[in-house]
Every structure is written in C-alpha cells, then in structure tokens.
Amino acid sequence: MTQSQARVAIVTGGARGIGAATAQRLAADGLAVAVVDLEESAAKGTADAIAATGGTALAVGADVSDASQVEAAVARVAEELGAPTILVNNAGITRDNLIFKMTESDWDAVMGVHLKGSFLMTKAVQKHMVDARFGRIVNLSSTSALGNRGQANYSTAKAGLQGFTKTLAIELGKFGVTANCIAPGFIASDMTKNTAERLNIPWDEYLAARAKEIPVQRAGAPEDIANMVSFFVGEAAGFVSGQVIYVAGGPKA
Ligand code: NAP
C-alpha cells in the first residue's frame, strides 16, 4: 500500500458535477473519499458509483454553511473512514442577478455556501491535518473572480476564496499543509445548464456559443477540474501552495 492509499479526502458538493467527478477521480487515485452534499441520498449516488468500481467512499449529508452540521459531518468522517487530511471545498450555488435586482438573500446565500462554507469546513478539518503534519486543501474559485455581469455576489465570493487560500497556505504551511485554488472557466454541469435555462437559451446552443469563445474551442468537463485536483492533493505537490490556477481552456474566461 502506498502512502496515498491510506489518506482520507472530503469533497463537498460531491453529489454531482465537478464534485462527483473529483470524488471519483480521488477514489481512483487510491484515496478513501467522503462525499458530502446537502442530501445524503444524493451523495450516495456518487459513493455507490465509487464502491462499484472497488473504491472506498462514504456518503454524508450536511449543509456546509451550518457550523453544527459541518462539525458533525467531519466527526463522522473521522470515525468511519479515518482522519481527513485532504479537503476539496467545491460545494457551490449561484443566485445571479444584476446588482439593482440582486436581493440581500441572493447575496447572503452565495456568501454562506462559498465563503462561510469553505471557512467552516477548513476550520473543522485543519486540526486533523495539523495532527497528521500533512494536509491538502483545494478551493474552487472561478474565472468569475475576475468579474462577470450578473454575478456581483458570486464573483465576490470566488475572489474572496483566492485570498482565503493564500492565507491558509501561509498559516498552515509549517504543518505540512498546502492550500491551492482552482478557477474553472465554463464547465458543462447542472450549474451551467441552469444558467442556460434561466437565460431561456437551449442548452446545445448555449454550449456551442460558449465553446466558440474558449481558445481550445470546447466547454470544460468536470473531469478537467478533477484532473487538476488530483495533482494538487498528491504527495508530489507538497511544494506548490497558495496558487490559483485557471483551468479554462485558455489564459482566462
Ligand atoms: P453543481 O453541478 O451545481 O453542483 C454543486 C453541488 O454542491 C450540488 O450537488 C449541490 O447540492 C451542492 N451544494 C450546494 N449547496 C450546498 C451546501 N450548502 N452544502 C453542501 N452541498 C451543497 O455545480 P458544479 O458546476 O459542479 O460546480 C462545482 C463548483 O465549481 C462550485 O463551487 C462552482 O461555483 C465552481 N465552478 C463551476 C463552474 C462551472 O462552469 N460549472 C465554473 C467555475 C467554478 P444540490 O444539488 O442539493 O443543490
């Protein structure tokens, strides 16, 4: 058994999209994976798919923006899979609107999941990392961090995650913990399908139009992000910390 096979990873928002692909990829890399999502039944779909291919996974229901649910979820992972030393803060939502129409609850909901959720999860998991003198934190930012019409809340949260990541890298580095950020461009997932629906554009048309704007001329797949996560959480990436990498088929959005 290699060292990495013994490690326990938590992937939030792992029921679908980028989180599901990441959980599956990390399990294929030999990690035991806790799939955390709002509903345990939804997380179980990913955990079952991992188990079906011979991997080890646990489905956990928790709202990452709720401190007591986060504490309970991390305690359960430690109890049932072992101390988590890899954390992928991937859970996310959008509440898009132009600033003059954006409500306070649109703002609070997005900050709650992306920023508070990543803070609470990191705070709960870092103690296991410090004890183990090893840890890998990967936070999901976005090209929207550079600014995106209709996303004042989301772009603020995604830019905030970049600062959060760099500070974690500085504070936790001496304990063998790295923290890095992945900023995806356009990835085909339920999140972007919902955007197409909201804009009243057929998915195929929306996909083709977005692909044309991307230098590699295609939309990203959840697996494109999972591949990058796999690198950051690996044993070999221990000297890479506090970085933001845009995985967007080009230099930016
Ligand atoms: P997705 O398909 O919408 O999946 C997000 C998952 O997060 C869902 O399973 C969702 O559960 C879960 N979730 C939402 N709120 C949660 C909470 N409070 N606690 C626990 N889980 C929660 O999204 P995706 O496209 O895979 O995106 C994953 C991440 O990448 C997000 O952080 C997103 O902002 C980021 N990203 C995506 C893109 C893109 O183009 N798709 C681009 C840049 C960045 P429910 O289904 O129950 O809501």
PDB file of C-alpha atoms and ligand atoms in Angstrom:
ATOM      1  CA  MET A   1       0.000   0.000   0.000  1.00  0.00           C
ATOM      2  CA  THR A   2       1.439   3.394  -0.938  1.00  0.00           C
ATOM      3  CA  GLN A   3       1.209   6.291   1.484  1.00  0.00           C
ATOM      4  CA  SER A   4      -1.506   7.999  -0.548  1.00  0.00           C
ATOM      5  CA  GLN A   5      -3.794   4.947  -0.428  1.00  0.00           C
ATOM      6  CA  ALA A   6      -4.282   5.427   3.294  1.00  0.00           C
ATOM      7  CA  ARG A   7      -5.392   9.044   3.075  1.00  0.00           C
ATOM      8  CA  VAL A   8      -8.955  10.254   3.601  1.00  0.00           C
ATOM      9  CA  ALA A   9     -10.389  13.017   1.437  1.00  0.00           C
ATOM     10  CA  ILE A  10     -13.570  15.070   1.821  1.00  0.00           C
ATOM     11  CA  VAL A  11     -15.207  16.501  -1.294  1.00  0.00           C
ATOM     12  CA  THR A  12     -18.087  18.912  -0.656  1.00  0.00           C
ATOM     13  CA  GLY A  13     -20.883  19.222  -3.196  1.00  0.00           C
ATOM     14  CA  GLY A  14     -19.872  15.751  -4.344  1.00  0.00           C
ATOM     15  CA  ALA A  15     -23.308  14.570  -5.447  1.00  0.00           C
ATOM     16  CA  ARG A  16     -22.916  15.847  -8.986  1.00  0.00           C
ATOM     17  CA  GLY A  17     -20.916  17.890 -11.470  1.00  0.00           C
ATOM     18  CA  ILE A  18     -17.324  18.776 -10.657  1.00  0.00           C
ATOM     19  CA  GLY A  19     -17.609  17.402  -7.110  1.00  0.00           C
ATOM     20  CA  ALA A  20     -18.807  13.978  -8.281  1.00  0.00           C
ATOM     21  CA  ALA A  21     -16.052  13.745 -10.916  1.00  0.00           C
ATOM     22  CA  THR A  22     -13.473  14.818  -8.314  1.00  0.00           C
ATOM     23  CA  ALA A  23     -14.659  12.279  -5.734  1.00  0.00           C
ATOM     24  CA  GLN A  24     -14.467   9.537  -8.360  1.00  0.00           C
ATOM     25  CA  ARG A  25     -11.028  10.623  -9.506  1.00  0.00           C
ATOM     26  CA  LEU A  26      -9.604  10.776  -5.977  1.00  0.00           C
ATOM     27  CA  ALA A  27     -11.049   7.333  -5.225  1.00  0.00           C
ATOM     28  CA  ALA A  28      -9.428   6.027  -8.421  1.00  0.00           C
ATOM     29  CA  ASP A  29      -6.165   7.566  -7.145  1.00  0.00           C
ATOM     30  CA  GLY A  30      -6.488   5.300  -4.093  1.00  0.00           C
ATOM     31  CA  LEU A  31      -7.940   7.688  -1.508  1.00  0.00           C
ATOM     32  CA  ALA A  32     -10.892   6.917   0.755  1.00  0.00           C
ATOM     33  CA  VAL A  33     -13.437   9.602  -0.093  1.00  0.00           C
ATOM     34  CA  ALA A  34     -16.212  11.198   1.941  1.00  0.00           C
ATOM     35  CA  VAL A  35     -18.813  12.621  -0.421  1.00  0.00           C
ATOM     36  CA  VAL A  36     -20.544  15.499   1.364  1.00  0.00           C
ATOM     37  CA  ASP A  37     -23.665  17.104  -0.053  1.00  0.00           C
ATOM     38  CA  LEU A  38     -26.885  18.686   1.207  1.00  0.00           C
ATOM     39  CA  GLU A  39     -28.774  15.393   0.992  1.00  0.00           C
ATOM     40  CA  GLU A  40     -27.112  12.141   2.000  1.00  0.00           C
ATOM     41  CA  SER A  41     -29.267  10.310  -0.567  1.00  0.00           C
ATOM     42  CA  ALA A  42     -27.800  12.479  -3.363  1.00  0.00           C
ATOM     43  CA  ALA A  43     -24.235  11.954  -2.095  1.00  0.00           C
ATOM     44  CA  LYS A  44     -24.909   8.218  -2.002  1.00  0.00           C
ATOM     45  CA  GLY A  45     -25.194   8.132  -5.806  1.00  0.00           C
ATOM     46  CA  THR A  46     -21.525   9.131  -6.086  1.00  0.00           C
ATOM     47  CA  ALA A  47     -20.439   6.947  -3.163  1.00  0.00           C
ATOM     48  CA  ASP A  48     -22.183   3.914  -4.717  1.00  0.00           C
ATOM     49  CA  ALA A  49     -20.511   4.580  -8.087  1.00  0.00           C
ATOM     50  CA  ILE A  50     -17.132   4.633  -6.316  1.00  0.00           C
ATOM     51  CA  ALA A  51     -17.889   1.422  -4.418  1.00  0.00           C
ATOM     52  CA  ALA A  52     -18.979  -0.242  -7.672  1.00  0.00           C
ATOM     53  CA  THR A  53     -15.504   0.305  -9.091  1.00  0.00           C
ATOM     54  CA  GLY A  54     -13.809  -1.078  -5.978  1.00  0.00           C
ATOM     55  CA  GLY A  55     -13.141   2.211  -4.204  1.00  0.00           C
ATOM     56  CA  THR A  56     -13.888   3.300  -0.647  1.00  0.00           C
ATOM     57  CA  ALA A  57     -16.463   6.036  -0.115  1.00  0.00           C
ATOM     58  CA  LEU A  58     -18.864   7.364   2.487  1.00  0.00           C
ATOM     59  CA  ALA A  59     -21.946   9.496   1.760  1.00  0.00           C
ATOM     60  CA  VAL A  60     -22.581  12.278   4.264  1.00  0.00           C
ATOM     61  CA  GLY A  61     -25.470  14.752   4.269  1.00  0.00           C
ATOM     62  CA  ALA A  62     -24.544  18.230   5.507  1.00  0.00           C
ATOM     63  CA  ASP A  63     -25.080  21.885   4.689  1.00  0.00           C
ATOM     64  CA  VAL A  64     -21.574  23.345   4.593  1.00  0.00           C
ATOM     65  CA  SER A  65     -22.873  26.748   5.697  1.00  0.00           C
ATOM     66  CA  ASP A  66     -24.146  25.338   9.008  1.00  0.00           C
ATOM     67  CA  ALA A  67     -21.455  25.072  11.704  1.00  0.00           C
ATOM     68  CA  SER A  68     -23.053  22.256  13.717  1.00  0.00           C
ATOM     69  CA  GLN A  69     -23.739  20.166  10.595  1.00  0.00           C
ATOM     70  CA  VAL A  70     -20.145  20.664   9.472  1.00  0.00           C
ATOM     71  CA  GLU A  71     -18.750  19.612  12.869  1.00  0.00           C
ATOM     72  CA  ALA A  72     -20.952  16.509  12.889  1.00  0.00           C
ATOM     73  CA  ALA A  73     -20.043  15.609   9.297  1.00  0.00           C
ATOM     74  CA  VAL A  74     -16.291  15.886   9.871  1.00  0.00           C
ATOM     75  CA  ALA A  75     -16.545  13.902  13.130  1.00  0.00           C
ATOM     76  CA  ARG A  76     -18.452  11.165  11.282  1.00  0.00           C
ATOM     77  CA  VAL A  77     -15.846  11.009   8.509  1.00  0.00           C
ATOM     78  CA  ALA A  78     -13.034  10.736  11.081  1.00  0.00           C
ATOM     79  CA  GLU A  79     -14.917   7.987  12.901  1.00  0.00           C
ATOM     80  CA  GLU A  80     -15.954   5.924   9.869  1.00  0.00           C
ATOM     81  CA  LEU A  81     -13.150   6.484   7.333  1.00  0.00           C
ATOM     82  CA  GLY A  82     -10.284   7.885   9.411  1.00  0.00           C
ATOM     83  CA  ALA A  83      -8.869  11.374   9.984  1.00  0.00           C
ATOM     84  CA  PRO A  84      -9.454  13.514   6.876  1.00  0.00           C
ATOM     85  CA  THR A  85      -6.288  15.198   5.610  1.00  0.00           C
ATOM     86  CA  ILE A  86      -7.498  16.244   2.166  1.00  0.00           C
ATOM     87  CA  LEU A  87     -10.309  18.738   1.685  1.00  0.00           C
ATOM     88  CA  VAL A  88     -11.870  19.931  -1.554  1.00  0.00           C
ATOM     89  CA  ASN A  89     -14.197  22.888  -0.937  1.00  0.00           C
ATOM     90  CA  ASN A  90     -16.341  22.511  -4.032  1.00  0.00           C
ATOM     91  CA  ALA A  91     -19.984  22.990  -2.903  1.00  0.00           C
ATOM     92  CA  GLY A  92     -21.465  25.958  -4.680  1.00  0.00           C
ATOM     93  CA  ILE A  93     -24.600  27.771  -5.745  1.00  0.00           C
ATOM     94  CA  THR A  94     -25.445  30.723  -7.955  1.00  0.00           C
ATOM     95  CA  ARG A  95     -28.074  33.416  -7.362  1.00  0.00           C
ATOM     96  CA  ASP A  96     -27.369  35.578 -10.420  1.00  0.00           C
ATOM     97  CA  ASN A  97     -28.902  38.978 -10.979  1.00  0.00           C
ATOM     98  CA  LEU A  98     -27.843  42.459 -11.993  1.00  0.00           C
ATOM     99  CA  ILE A  99     -26.851  44.495  -8.966  1.00  0.00           C
ATOM    100  CA  PHE A 100     -30.016  46.627  -8.972  1.00  0.00           C
ATOM    101  CA  LYS A 101     -32.171  43.496  -8.812  1.00  0.00           C
ATOM    102  CA  MET A 102     -29.975  41.376  -6.524  1.00  0.00           C
ATOM    103  CA  THR A 103     -31.614  40.760  -3.173  1.00  0.00           C
ATOM    104  CA  GLU A 104     -29.967  40.593   0.222  1.00  0.00           C
ATOM    105  CA  SER A 105     -30.853  36.905   0.390  1.00  0.00           C
ATOM    106  CA  ASP A 106     -29.198  36.301  -3.048  1.00  0.00           C
ATOM    107  CA  TRP A 107     -26.068  37.869  -1.583  1.00  0.00           C
ATOM    108  CA  ASP A 108     -26.189  36.047   1.755  1.00  0.00           C
ATOM    109  CA  ALA A 109     -26.921  32.629   0.230  1.00  0.00           C
ATOM    110  CA  VAL A 110     -23.888  32.783  -2.077  1.00  0.00           C
ATOM    111  CA  MET A 111     -21.555  34.079   0.654  1.00  0.00           C
ATOM    112  CA  GLY A 112     -22.918  31.434   3.004  1.00  0.00           C
ATOM    113  CA  VAL A 113     -22.126  28.437   0.818  1.00  0.00           C
ATOM    114  CA  HIS A 114     -18.876  29.535  -0.850  1.00  0.00           C
ATOM    115  CA  LEU A 115     -17.144  31.636   1.800  1.00  0.00           C
ATOM    116  CA  LYS A 116     -18.635  30.613   5.139  1.00  0.00           C
ATOM    117  CA  GLY A 117     -18.931  27.002   3.963  1.00  0.00           C
ATOM    118  CA  SER A 118     -15.251  26.838   2.971  1.00  0.00           C
ATOM    119  CA  PHE A 119     -14.256  28.543   6.226  1.00  0.00           C
ATOM    120  CA  LEU A 120     -16.289  26.154   8.408  1.00  0.00           C
ATOM    121  CA  MET A 121     -15.134  23.033   6.572  1.00  0.00           C
ATOM    122  CA  THR A 122     -11.496  24.122   6.641  1.00  0.00           C
ATOM    123  CA  LYS A 123     -11.633  25.022  10.319  1.00  0.00           C
ATOM    124  CA  ALA A 124     -13.105  21.613  11.172  1.00  0.00           C
ATOM    125  CA  VAL A 125     -10.680  19.599   9.020  1.00  0.00           C
ATOM    126  CA  GLN A 126      -7.435  21.506   9.600  1.00  0.00           C
ATOM    127  CA  LYS A 127      -6.997  20.095  13.105  1.00  0.00           C
ATOM    128  CA  HIS A 128      -6.730  16.595  11.621  1.00  0.00           C
ATOM    129  CA  MET A 129      -4.207  17.905   9.094  1.00  0.00           C
ATOM    130  CA  VAL A 130      -2.116  19.609  11.762  1.00  0.00           C
ATOM    131  CA  ASP A 131      -2.129  16.441  13.898  1.00  0.00           C
ATOM    132  CA  ALA A 132      -1.030  14.398  10.864  1.00  0.00           C
ATOM    133  CA  ARG A 133       1.560  17.013   9.812  1.00  0.00           C
ATOM    134  CA  PHE A 134       0.111  16.605   6.315  1.00  0.00           C
ATOM    135  CA  GLY A 135      -2.763  18.244   4.536  1.00  0.00           C
ATOM    136  CA  ARG A 136      -4.067  19.320   1.161  1.00  0.00           C
ATOM    137  CA  ILE A 137      -6.771  21.949   0.744  1.00  0.00           C
ATOM    138  CA  VAL A 138      -8.207  22.782  -2.668  1.00  0.00           C
ATOM    139  CA  ASN A 139     -10.764  25.571  -3.001  1.00  0.00           C
ATOM    140  CA  LEU A 140     -12.931  26.053  -6.075  1.00  0.00           C
ATOM    141  CA  SER A 141     -12.749  29.628  -7.336  1.00  0.00           C
ATOM    142  CA  SER A 142     -13.872  30.641 -10.846  1.00  0.00           C
ATOM    143  CA  THR A 143     -12.948  32.843 -13.776  1.00  0.00           C
ATOM    144  CA  SER A 144     -15.890  34.910 -12.473  1.00  0.00           C
ATOM    145  CA  ALA A 145     -13.492  36.122  -9.769  1.00  0.00           C
ATOM    146  CA  LEU A 146     -12.190  38.460 -12.497  1.00  0.00           C
ATOM    147  CA  GLY A 147     -15.676  39.985 -12.808  1.00  0.00           C
ATOM    148  CA  ASN A 148     -18.806  38.724 -14.521  1.00  0.00           C
ATOM    149  CA  ARG A 149     -22.024  40.524 -15.410  1.00  0.00           C
ATOM    150  CA  GLY A 150     -24.914  39.418 -13.206  1.00  0.00           C
ATOM    151  CA  GLN A 151     -22.659  37.809 -10.626  1.00  0.00           C
ATOM    152  CA  ALA A 152     -21.685  40.515  -8.113  1.00  0.00           C
ATOM    153  CA  ASN A 153     -22.274  38.037  -5.291  1.00  0.00           C
ATOM    154  CA  TYR A 154     -20.623  35.008  -6.921  1.00  0.00           C
ATOM    155  CA  SER A 155     -17.612  36.875  -8.306  1.00  0.00           C
ATOM    156  CA  THR A 156     -17.010  38.460  -4.889  1.00  0.00           C
ATOM    157  CA  ALA A 157     -17.154  35.049  -3.193  1.00  0.00           C
ATOM    158  CA  LYS A 158     -14.873  33.451  -5.784  1.00  0.00           C
ATOM    159  CA  ALA A 159     -12.326  36.295  -5.490  1.00  0.00           C
ATOM    160  CA  GLY A 160     -12.573  36.001  -1.700  1.00  0.00           C
ATOM    161  CA  LEU A 161     -11.705  32.317  -1.888  1.00  0.00           C
ATOM    162  CA  GLN A 162      -8.424  33.222  -3.570  1.00  0.00           C
ATOM    163  CA  GLY A 163      -7.410  35.403  -0.598  1.00  0.00           C
ATOM    164  CA  PHE A 164      -8.635  32.730   1.816  1.00  0.00           C
ATOM    165  CA  THR A 165      -6.473  30.133   0.057  1.00  0.00           C
ATOM    166  CA  LYS A 166      -3.319  32.251   0.156  1.00  0.00           C
ATOM    167  CA  THR A 167      -3.790  32.936   3.875  1.00  0.00           C
ATOM    168  CA  LEU A 168      -4.297  29.228   4.610  1.00  0.00           C
ATOM    169  CA  ALA A 169      -1.092  28.493   2.713  1.00  0.00           C
ATOM    170  CA  ILE A 170       0.793  30.982   4.907  1.00  0.00           C
ATOM    171  CA  GLU A 171      -0.719  29.857   8.240  1.00  0.00           C
ATOM    172  CA  LEU A 172      -0.691  26.093   7.722  1.00  0.00           C
ATOM    173  CA  GLY A 173       2.441  25.563   5.644  1.00  0.00           C
ATOM    174  CA  LYS A 174       4.608  24.777   8.665  1.00  0.00           C
ATOM    175  CA  PHE A 175       2.348  21.812   9.440  1.00  0.00           C
ATOM    176  CA  GLY A 176       2.878  20.220   6.018  1.00  0.00           C
ATOM    177  CA  VAL A 177      -0.416  21.578   4.715  1.00  0.00           C
ATOM    178  CA  THR A 178      -0.763  23.126   1.267  1.00  0.00           C
ATOM    179  CA  ALA A 179      -3.721  25.194   0.051  1.00  0.00           C
ATOM    180  CA  ASN A 180      -4.431  25.947  -3.587  1.00  0.00           C
ATOM    181  CA  CYS A 181      -7.251  27.317  -5.672  1.00  0.00           C
ATOM    182  CA  ILE A 182      -8.636  26.098  -8.976  1.00  0.00           C
ATOM    183  CA  ALA A 183     -10.530  28.671 -11.014  1.00  0.00           C
ATOM    184  CA  PRO A 184     -12.528  26.832 -13.677  1.00  0.00           C
ATOM    185  CA  GLY A 185     -13.828  28.503 -16.791  1.00  0.00           C
ATOM    186  CA  PHE A 186     -17.016  27.253 -18.428  1.00  0.00           C
ATOM    187  CA  ILE A 187     -17.703  23.656 -17.356  1.00  0.00           C
ATOM    188  CA  ALA A 188     -20.715  21.672 -18.572  1.00  0.00           C
ATOM    189  CA  SER A 189     -22.671  20.826 -15.413  1.00  0.00           C
ATOM    190  CA  ASP A 190     -26.098  21.331 -13.859  1.00  0.00           C
ATOM    191  CA  MET A 191     -24.919  24.752 -12.683  1.00  0.00           C
ATOM    192  CA  THR A 192     -24.296  25.980 -16.256  1.00  0.00           C
ATOM    193  CA  LYS A 193     -27.408  24.132 -17.544  1.00  0.00           C
ATOM    194  CA  ASN A 194     -29.451  26.131 -15.040  1.00  0.00           C
ATOM    195  CA  THR A 195     -27.863  29.339 -16.340  1.00  0.00           C
ATOM    196  CA  ALA A 196     -28.871  28.444 -19.919  1.00  0.00           C
ATOM    197  CA  GLU A 197     -32.390  27.700 -18.701  1.00  0.00           C
ATOM    198  CA  ARG A 198     -32.601  30.998 -16.835  1.00  0.00           C
ATOM    199  CA  LEU A 199     -31.459  32.856 -19.965  1.00  0.00           C
ATOM    200  CA  ASN A 200     -34.023  30.873 -21.969  1.00  0.00           C
ATOM    201  CA  ILE A 201     -31.405  29.558 -24.414  1.00  0.00           C
ATOM    202  CA  PRO A 202     -31.466  25.869 -25.480  1.00  0.00           C
ATOM    203  CA  TRP A 203     -28.550  24.044 -23.819  1.00  0.00           C
ATOM    204  CA  ASP A 204     -26.933  22.894 -27.110  1.00  0.00           C
ATOM    205  CA  GLU A 205     -26.968  26.437 -28.483  1.00  0.00           C
ATOM    206  CA  TYR A 206     -25.596  27.886 -25.255  1.00  0.00           C
ATOM    207  CA  LEU A 207     -22.866  25.250 -25.114  1.00  0.00           C
ATOM    208  CA  ALA A 208     -21.811  25.878 -28.732  1.00  0.00           C
ATOM    209  CA  ALA A 209     -21.752  29.651 -28.238  1.00  0.00           C
ATOM    210  CA  ARG A 210     -19.640  29.397 -25.094  1.00  0.00           C
ATOM    211  CA  ALA A 211     -17.256  26.874 -26.723  1.00  0.00           C
ATOM    212  CA  LYS A 212     -16.563  29.338 -29.559  1.00  0.00           C
ATOM    213  CA  GLU A 213     -15.291  31.906 -27.012  1.00  0.00           C
ATOM    214  CA  ILE A 214     -12.802  29.445 -25.494  1.00  0.00           C
ATOM    215  CA  PRO A 215      -9.329  29.159 -27.087  1.00  0.00           C
ATOM    216  CA  VAL A 216      -9.420  25.330 -27.136  1.00  0.00           C
ATOM    217  CA  GLN A 217     -12.898  25.577 -28.708  1.00  0.00           C
ATOM    218  CA  ARG A 218     -14.757  23.346 -26.287  1.00  0.00           C
ATOM    219  CA  ALA A 219     -16.518  23.545 -22.964  1.00  0.00           C
ATOM    220  CA  GLY A 220     -14.736  22.056 -19.999  1.00  0.00           C
ATOM    221  CA  ALA A 221     -15.846  18.758 -18.493  1.00  0.00           C
ATOM    222  CA  PRO A 222     -15.989  18.089 -14.734  1.00  0.00           C
ATOM    223  CA  GLU A 223     -13.106  15.650 -15.277  1.00  0.00           C
ATOM    224  CA  ASP A 224     -10.879  18.516 -16.493  1.00  0.00           C
ATOM    225  CA  ILE A 225     -11.145  20.000 -12.996  1.00  0.00           C
ATOM    226  CA  ALA A 226     -10.871  16.636 -11.241  1.00  0.00           C
ATOM    227  CA  ASN A 227      -7.517  16.083 -13.003  1.00  0.00           C
ATOM    228  CA  MET A 228      -6.165  19.324 -11.537  1.00  0.00           C
ATOM    229  CA  VAL A 229      -7.453  18.482  -8.051  1.00  0.00           C
ATOM    230  CA  SER A 230      -5.715  15.121  -8.329  1.00  0.00           C
ATOM    231  CA  PHE A 231      -2.401  16.904  -8.930  1.00  0.00           C
ATOM    232  CA  PHE A 232      -2.804  19.400  -6.063  1.00  0.00           C
ATOM    233  CA  VAL A 233      -3.716  16.744  -3.463  1.00  0.00           C
ATOM    234  CA  GLY A 234      -0.957  14.352  -4.500  1.00  0.00           C
ATOM    235  CA  GLU A 235       2.140  13.617  -2.458  1.00  0.00           C
ATOM    236  CA  ALA A 236       4.277  15.173  -5.207  1.00  0.00           C
ATOM    237  CA  ALA A 237       2.653  18.610  -4.945  1.00  0.00           C
ATOM    238  CA  GLY A 238       3.978  19.450  -1.466  1.00  0.00           C
ATOM    239  CA  PHE A 239       5.987  22.482  -2.638  1.00  0.00           C
ATOM    240  CA  VAL A 240       3.071  24.048  -4.538  1.00  0.00           C
ATOM    241  CA  SER A 241       0.998  26.220  -2.227  1.00  0.00           C
ATOM    242  CA  GLY A 242      -1.038  29.411  -2.248  1.00  0.00           C
ATOM    243  CA  GLN A 243      -1.533  29.223  -6.003  1.00  0.00           C
ATOM    244  CA  VAL A 244      -4.521  29.962  -8.200  1.00  0.00           C
ATOM    245  CA  ILE A 245      -4.680  28.047 -11.437  1.00  0.00           C
ATOM    246  CA  TYR A 246      -7.196  28.937 -14.128  1.00  0.00           C
ATOM    247  CA  VAL A 247      -8.450  25.756 -15.784  1.00  0.00           C
ATOM    248  CA  ALA A 248     -10.387  27.375 -18.561  1.00  0.00           C
ATOM    249  CA  GLY A 249      -9.146  26.198 -21.949  1.00  0.00           C
ATOM    250  CA  GLY A 250      -7.183  29.425 -22.284  1.00  0.00           C
ATOM    251  CA  PRO A 251      -5.491  32.114 -20.208  1.00  0.00           C
ATOM    252  CA  LYS A 252      -8.766  33.344 -18.679  1.00  0.00           C
ATOM    253  CA  ALA A 253     -12.536  33.344 -19.140  1.00  0.00           C
TER     254      ALA A 253
HETATM  255  P1  NAP B   1     -23.354  21.833  -9.437  1.00  0.00           P
HETATM  256  O1  NAP B   1     -23.477  20.862 -10.558  1.00  0.00           O
HETATM  257  O2  NAP B   1     -24.467  22.809  -9.203  1.00  0.00           O
HETATM  258  O3  NAP B   1     -23.048  21.023  -8.087  1.00  0.00           O
HETATM  259  C1  NAP B   1     -22.879  21.706  -6.881  1.00  0.00           C
HETATM  260  C2  NAP B   1     -23.155  20.730  -5.742  1.00  0.00           C
HETATM  261  O4  NAP B   1     -22.991  21.459  -4.499  1.00  0.00           O
HETATM  262  C3  NAP B   1     -24.593  20.196  -5.753  1.00  0.00           C
HETATM  263  O5  NAP B   1     -24.603  18.805  -5.535  1.00  0.00           O
HETATM  264  C4  NAP B   1     -25.237  20.961  -4.610  1.00  0.00           C
HETATM  265  O6  NAP B   1     -26.300  20.271  -3.965  1.00  0.00           O
HETATM  266  C5  NAP B   1     -24.060  21.104  -3.654  1.00  0.00           C
HETATM  267  N1  NAP B   1     -24.344  22.128  -2.658  1.00  0.00           N
HETATM  268  C6  NAP B   1     -24.912  23.338  -2.834  1.00  0.00           C
HETATM  269  N2  NAP B   1     -25.041  23.985  -1.671  1.00  0.00           N
HETATM  270  C7  NAP B   1     -24.530  23.161  -0.720  1.00  0.00           C
HETATM  271  C8  NAP B   1     -24.392  23.267   0.683  1.00  0.00           C
HETATM  272  N3  NAP B   1     -24.807  24.366   1.352  1.00  0.00           N
HETATM  273  N4  NAP B   1     -23.834  22.239   1.360  1.00  0.00           N
HETATM  274  C9  NAP B   1     -23.421  21.118   0.710  1.00  0.00           C
HETATM  275  N5  NAP B   1     -23.526  20.970  -0.625  1.00  0.00           N
HETATM  276  C10 NAP B   1     -24.088  21.980  -1.329  1.00  0.00           C
HETATM  277  O7  NAP B   1     -22.047  22.742  -9.612  1.00  0.00           O
HETATM  278  P2  NAP B   1     -20.677  22.491 -10.427  1.00  0.00           P
HETATM  279  O8  NAP B   1     -20.825  23.129 -11.749  1.00  0.00           O
HETATM  280  O9  NAP B   1     -20.262  21.091 -10.329  1.00  0.00           O
HETATM  281  O10 NAP B   1     -19.706  23.445  -9.583  1.00  0.00           O
HETATM  282  C11 NAP B   1     -18.876  22.960  -8.524  1.00  0.00           C
HETATM  283  C12 NAP B   1     -18.009  24.109  -8.022  1.00  0.00           C
HETATM  284  O11 NAP B   1     -17.240  24.648  -9.101  1.00  0.00           O
HETATM  285  C13 NAP B   1     -18.793  25.265  -7.433  1.00  0.00           C
HETATM  286  O12 NAP B   1     -18.100  25.833  -6.355  1.00  0.00           O
HETATM  287  C14 NAP B   1     -18.842  26.254  -8.589  1.00  0.00           C
HETATM  288  O13 NAP B   1     -19.053  27.555  -8.140  1.00  0.00           O
HETATM  289  C15 NAP B   1     -17.475  26.030  -9.211  1.00  0.00           C
HETATM  290  N6  NAP B   1     -17.391  26.432 -10.611  1.00  0.00           N
HETATM  291  C16 NAP B   1     -18.204  25.880 -11.560  1.00  0.00           C
HETATM  292  C17 NAP B   1     -18.083  26.308 -12.884  1.00  0.00           C
HETATM  293  C18 NAP B   1     -18.952  25.746 -13.985  1.00  0.00           C
HETATM  294  O14 NAP B   1     -18.857  26.250 -15.117  1.00  0.00           O
HETATM  295  N7  NAP B   1     -19.756  24.733 -13.779  1.00  0.00           N
HETATM  296  C19 NAP B   1     -17.147  27.291 -13.219  1.00  0.00           C
HETATM  297  C20 NAP B   1     -16.349  27.829 -12.219  1.00  0.00           C
HETATM  298  C21 NAP B   1     -16.477  27.405 -10.922  1.00  0.00           C
HETATM  299  P3  NAP B   1     -27.816  20.435  -4.510  1.00  0.00           P
HETATM  300  O15 NAP B   1     -27.843  19.747  -5.804  1.00  0.00           O
HETATM  301  O16 NAP B   1     -28.651  19.757  -3.458  1.00  0.00           O
HETATM  302  O17 NAP B   1     -28.056  21.918  -4.599  1.00  0.00           O
END
